[in-house]
């Protein structure tokens, strides 16, 4: 028996249940949000995202795990053609509501990143803020491969990998280092922190990959397809 703040550390293997329970966590978390929060987050790297996109002449951008849509809205305001996808129907409802309030044409879809329906080579860029850290390593690798497929040649991936995992709360640890939370507030949520080696491996199919530290240890990643 553990109390909040204590850590439970047992080993398990990533499996479909863990993946599904993470989705259920997010659906439940979003179901409590009834009205859109229409503010941009305070992130030091926010303006770097459109800068990087403009540097490579990207126009059509996929916002992976877009949540209630702040990054999609931010980019659409600047003229990018944005598609946002998230597994939570409520998050997508909030995102659509926000976009409509600003009269922005953004295509928001409910979808699981493990089963994306977009055509290969159909995006100039894929952005993913605080997404990869919510997947076990194997699924993250499959996601990275899918991102690679979705990008046009010379396409760009931009992501922020938060410095997460550990800390207060109850969780157990999968064999790949992913934390599976068990406390009431976050039951089912997955969190993992990537080592530099794991990041390099995750983007090994890309021609280039750079990462630098932002916001107290999170990693801002830019990877380019050949
Ligand atoms: C930490 S939030 C980040 C949301 C948004 N990118 C942001 O920066 O605010 C993680 C998001 O991933 C979504 N998500 C989790 N599992 C997913 C899956 N299998 N497919 C698609 N989206 C998923 C959640 O619904 C949630 O909106």
Short mmCIF file of C-alpha atoms and ligand atoms in Angstrom, two decimals:
data_model
loop_
_atom_site.label_atom_id
_atom_site.label_comp_id
_atom_site.label_asym_id
_atom_site.label_seq_id
_atom_site.Cartn_x
_atom_site.Cartn_y
_atom_site.Cartn_z
CA UNK A 1 0.00 0.00 0.00
CA UNK A 2 1.45 3.38 -0.97
CA UNK A 3 0.34 6.85 -0.11
CA UNK A 4 0.41 9.79 -2.55
CA UNK A 5 3.98 10.92 -3.04
CA UNK A 6 5.38 7.44 -2.69
CA UNK A 7 6.53 5.52 -5.71
CA UNK A 8 5.56 1.98 -6.60
CA UNK A 9 8.11 0.39 -8.87
CA UNK A 10 7.31 -2.96 -10.34
CA UNK A 11 8.18 -4.12 -13.82
CA UNK A 12 5.75 -5.03 -16.54
CA UNK A 13 5.79 -5.28 -20.31
CA UNK A 14 4.06 -2.73 -22.54
CA UNK A 15 0.87 -4.25 -23.87
CA UNK A 16 -2.39 -3.28 -25.48
CA UNK A 17 -4.10 -2.81 -22.11
CA UNK A 18 -1.60 -0.20 -21.05
CA UNK A 19 -2.02 1.62 -24.37
CA UNK A 20 -5.82 1.48 -24.13
CA UNK A 21 -5.87 2.61 -20.51
CA UNK A 22 -3.80 5.64 -21.45
CA UNK A 23 -6.41 6.55 -24.07
CA UNK A 24 -9.16 6.09 -21.49
CA UNK A 25 -7.28 8.37 -19.10
CA UNK A 26 -7.19 11.13 -21.73
CA UNK A 27 -10.81 10.71 -22.72
CA UNK A 28 -11.82 11.00 -19.09
CA UNK A 29 -9.52 13.97 -18.50
CA UNK A 30 -10.96 15.86 -21.48
CA UNK A 31 -14.55 14.97 -20.63
CA UNK A 32 -14.33 17.35 -17.67
CA UNK A 33 -13.53 20.34 -19.94
CA UNK A 34 -16.78 21.73 -21.22
CA UNK A 35 -15.74 25.09 -22.61
CA UNK A 36 -12.65 25.90 -24.66
CA UNK A 37 -9.73 27.50 -22.90
CA UNK A 38 -8.71 29.95 -25.58
CA UNK A 39 -5.29 31.06 -24.34
CA UNK A 40 -1.90 30.12 -25.70
CA UNK A 41 0.38 28.43 -23.19
CA UNK A 42 3.38 30.25 -21.86
CA UNK A 43 6.20 28.27 -23.44
CA UNK A 44 9.60 29.75 -24.18
CA UNK A 45 9.86 27.95 -27.52
CA UNK A 46 6.39 28.77 -28.89
CA UNK A 47 7.58 31.20 -31.60
CA UNK A 48 10.30 28.81 -32.71
CA UNK A 49 7.69 26.45 -34.14
CA UNK A 50 6.41 28.77 -36.91
CA UNK A 51 9.96 30.07 -37.40
CA UNK A 52 11.24 26.55 -38.10
CA UNK A 53 8.24 25.90 -40.37
CA UNK A 54 8.84 29.11 -42.31
CA UNK A 55 12.55 28.34 -42.61
CA UNK A 56 11.73 25.20 -44.58
CA UNK A 57 8.80 26.71 -46.48
CA UNK A 58 6.24 24.37 -44.87
CA UNK A 59 2.58 25.11 -45.55
CA UNK A 60 0.55 22.00 -44.71
CA UNK A 61 1.06 20.89 -41.13
CA UNK A 62 -0.27 18.00 -39.02
CA UNK A 63 -0.66 18.72 -35.29
CA UNK A 64 -0.34 15.30 -33.69
CA UNK A 65 -2.27 14.84 -30.43
CA UNK A 66 -3.54 18.40 -30.77
CA UNK A 67 -5.63 18.36 -27.59
CA UNK A 68 -7.98 21.35 -27.54
CA UNK A 69 -6.02 22.90 -30.36
CA UNK A 70 -3.81 25.74 -29.16
CA UNK A 71 -0.93 24.90 -31.51
CA UNK A 72 -3.25 24.37 -34.47
CA UNK A 73 -4.92 27.72 -33.79
CA UNK A 74 -1.58 29.45 -33.29
CA UNK A 75 -0.26 28.13 -36.61
CA UNK A 76 -3.51 28.71 -38.53
CA UNK A 77 -3.51 32.34 -37.36
CA UNK A 78 -0.18 32.65 -39.15
CA UNK A 79 -1.48 31.25 -42.40
CA UNK A 80 -0.44 27.60 -42.16
CA UNK A 81 -2.88 25.00 -43.46
CA UNK A 82 -3.41 22.87 -40.35
CA UNK A 83 -4.86 19.44 -39.67
CA UNK A 84 -5.18 18.51 -35.99
CA UNK A 85 -5.82 15.02 -34.67
CA UNK A 86 -6.52 13.78 -31.17
CA UNK A 87 -8.03 10.62 -29.73
CA UNK A 88 -10.45 12.57 -27.51
CA UNK A 89 -13.71 13.60 -29.19
CA UNK A 90 -14.23 16.20 -26.46
CA UNK A 91 -10.80 17.75 -27.09
CA UNK A 92 -11.64 17.95 -30.80
CA UNK A 93 -15.01 19.52 -30.00
CA UNK A 94 -13.21 22.19 -27.94
CA UNK A 95 -10.67 22.72 -30.72
CA UNK A 96 -13.40 23.14 -33.34
CA UNK A 97 -15.25 25.57 -31.08
CA UNK A 98 -12.14 27.70 -30.61
CA UNK A 99 -11.31 27.68 -34.35
CA UNK A 100 -14.90 28.68 -35.19
CA UNK A 101 -14.74 31.58 -32.72
CA UNK A 102 -11.75 32.94 -34.67
CA UNK A 103 -13.15 31.96 -38.05
CA UNK A 104 -10.10 29.81 -38.72
CA UNK A 105 -10.35 26.93 -41.19
CA UNK A 106 -8.65 24.03 -39.44
CA UNK A 107 -9.43 20.41 -40.14
CA UNK A 108 -9.74 18.66 -36.77
CA UNK A 109 -10.14 14.88 -36.64
CA UNK A 110 -10.80 12.41 -33.86
CA UNK A 111 -8.22 9.67 -34.29
CA UNK A 112 -5.71 7.39 -32.65
CA UNK A 113 -2.13 8.15 -33.62
CA UNK A 114 -1.65 4.41 -34.04
CA UNK A 115 -4.17 4.35 -36.89
CA UNK A 116 -3.88 7.59 -38.81
CA UNK A 117 -5.77 7.70 -42.09
CA UNK A 118 -3.79 10.41 -43.90
CA UNK A 119 -1.97 9.59 -47.12
CA UNK A 120 1.76 9.06 -47.09
CA UNK A 121 3.68 12.15 -48.15
CA UNK A 122 0.74 14.46 -47.51
CA UNK A 123 2.31 16.91 -45.03
CA UNK A 124 5.18 19.38 -45.23
CA UNK A 125 5.55 19.16 -41.48
CA UNK A 126 4.30 17.32 -38.42
CA UNK A 127 4.28 19.03 -35.02
CA UNK A 128 3.82 17.18 -31.74
CA UNK A 129 3.83 19.05 -28.46
CA UNK A 130 3.98 16.89 -25.32
CA UNK A 131 2.85 13.73 -27.10
CA UNK A 132 5.63 11.21 -27.45
CA UNK A 133 6.19 11.13 -23.69
CA UNK A 134 2.73 9.58 -23.30
CA UNK A 135 3.61 6.38 -25.19
CA UNK A 136 5.71 3.32 -24.45
CA UNK A 137 8.94 3.21 -26.44
CA UNK A 138 7.73 0.62 -28.94
CA UNK A 139 4.60 2.61 -29.81
CA UNK A 140 6.65 5.81 -29.94
CA UNK A 141 8.90 4.12 -32.51
CA UNK A 142 5.88 3.14 -34.60
CA UNK A 143 4.60 6.70 -34.33
CA UNK A 144 7.91 8.13 -35.48
CA UNK A 145 7.89 5.74 -38.47
CA UNK A 146 4.36 6.86 -39.32
CA UNK A 147 5.36 10.53 -39.06
CA UNK A 148 8.22 9.78 -41.45
CA UNK A 149 5.75 8.21 -43.92
CA UNK A 150 3.30 11.10 -43.65
CA UNK A 151 5.95 13.67 -44.47
CA UNK A 152 6.82 14.74 -47.99
CA UNK A 153 10.44 14.39 -48.98
CA UNK A 154 12.46 17.05 -47.10
CA UNK A 155 9.55 17.35 -44.67
CA UNK A 156 10.13 18.39 -41.07
CA UNK A 157 9.11 17.06 -37.70
CA UNK A 158 9.03 19.47 -34.75
CA UNK A 159 8.28 18.20 -31.28
CA UNK A 160 8.69 19.06 -27.66
CA UNK A 161 9.52 16.18 -25.36
CA UNK A 162 8.69 17.24 -21.82
CA UNK A 163 10.93 16.45 -18.90
CA UNK A 164 8.46 14.16 -17.19
CA UNK A 165 8.17 10.95 -15.23
CA UNK A 166 8.74 10.24 -11.60
CA UNK A 167 7.79 12.74 -8.98
CA UNK A 168 4.77 12.58 -6.77
CA UNK A 169 2.07 10.00 -7.31
CA UNK A 170 1.80 6.28 -7.59
CA UNK A 171 3.00 4.44 -10.62
CA UNK A 172 4.76 1.34 -11.74
CA UNK A 173 7.46 1.18 -14.35
CA UNK A 174 7.38 -0.83 -17.56
CA UNK A 175 10.48 -2.67 -18.69
CA UNK A 176 11.17 0.12 -21.20
CA UNK A 177 11.15 2.77 -18.44
CA UNK A 178 7.64 4.11 -19.07
CA UNK A 179 5.71 5.04 -15.93
CA UNK A 180 2.11 3.84 -15.67
CA UNK A 181 0.21 5.93 -13.13
CA UNK A 182 -2.13 4.19 -10.72
CA UNK A 183 -3.26 6.99 -8.41
CA UNK A 184 -6.87 8.07 -8.73
CA UNK A 185 -6.26 11.37 -10.52
CA UNK A 186 -4.05 9.94 -13.26
CA UNK A 187 -4.99 6.28 -13.43
CA UNK A 188 -3.75 4.84 -16.70
CA UNK A 189 -1.68 7.83 -17.81
CA UNK A 190 1.67 6.91 -19.32
CA UNK A 191 4.73 9.09 -18.96
CA UNK A 192 8.26 8.46 -20.05
CA UNK A 193 11.39 10.55 -20.16
CA UNK A 194 13.60 10.02 -23.18
CA UNK A 195 17.32 9.64 -22.90
CA UNK A 196 19.42 11.31 -25.63
CA UNK A 197 20.16 7.82 -27.00
CA UNK A 198 16.47 6.92 -27.19
CA UNK A 199 15.73 10.17 -29.01
CA UNK A 200 18.49 9.53 -31.53
CA UNK A 201 17.17 6.03 -32.10
CA UNK A 202 13.57 7.25 -32.40
CA UNK A 203 14.51 9.51 -35.32
CA UNK A 204 17.17 7.31 -36.90
CA UNK A 205 15.20 7.08 -40.17
CA UNK A 206 15.39 10.85 -40.56
CA UNK A 207 18.25 12.53 -42.40
CA UNK A 208 18.92 14.99 -39.59
CA UNK A 209 17.80 15.37 -35.98
CA UNK A 210 18.71 18.12 -33.54
CA UNK A 211 17.54 18.62 -29.99
CA UNK A 212 18.12 21.34 -27.44
CA UNK A 213 16.97 21.95 -23.92
CA UNK A 214 14.05 24.30 -23.30
CA UNK A 215 11.96 25.15 -20.25
CA UNK A 216 13.95 23.45 -17.52
CA UNK A 217 14.95 20.25 -19.21
CA UNK A 218 12.35 19.58 -21.88
CA UNK A 219 13.77 18.80 -25.32
CA UNK A 220 12.89 20.71 -28.48
CA UNK A 221 13.42 18.35 -31.39
CA UNK A 222 13.65 19.09 -35.10
CA UNK A 223 14.06 16.20 -37.52
CA UNK A 224 14.16 16.32 -41.31
CA UNK A 225 13.29 13.62 -43.80
CA UNK A 226 15.60 12.99 -46.74
C1 LIG B 1 -0.21 16.32 -22.84
S1 LIG B 1 -1.55 16.40 -23.93
C2 LIG B 1 -0.88 17.50 -25.16
C3 LIG B 1 -1.95 18.16 -25.98
C4 LIG B 1 -1.45 19.27 -26.89
N1 LIG B 1 -0.53 18.79 -27.90
C5 LIG B 1 -0.82 20.39 -26.09
O1 LIG B 1 0.33 20.74 -26.35
O2 LIG B 1 -1.51 20.93 -25.22
C6 LIG B 1 -1.50 14.81 -24.72
C7 LIG B 1 -2.59 14.64 -25.79
O3 LIG B 1 -2.42 13.39 -26.45
C8 LIG B 1 -3.70 12.87 -26.74
N2 LIG B 1 -3.55 11.43 -26.95
C9 LIG B 1 -3.22 10.49 -26.03
N3 LIG B 1 -3.18 9.28 -26.61
C10 LIG B 1 -3.50 9.46 -27.91
C11 LIG B 1 -3.64 8.58 -29.02
N4 LIG B 1 -3.43 7.26 -28.89
N5 LIG B 1 -3.97 9.11 -30.23
C12 LIG B 1 -4.19 10.45 -30.36
N6 LIG B 1 -4.07 11.32 -29.34
C13 LIG B 1 -3.73 10.84 -28.13
C14 LIG B 1 -4.52 13.25 -25.51
O4 LIG B 1 -5.90 13.20 -25.73
C15 LIG B 1 -3.98 14.64 -25.22
O5 LIG B 1 -4.77 15.62 -25.84
#
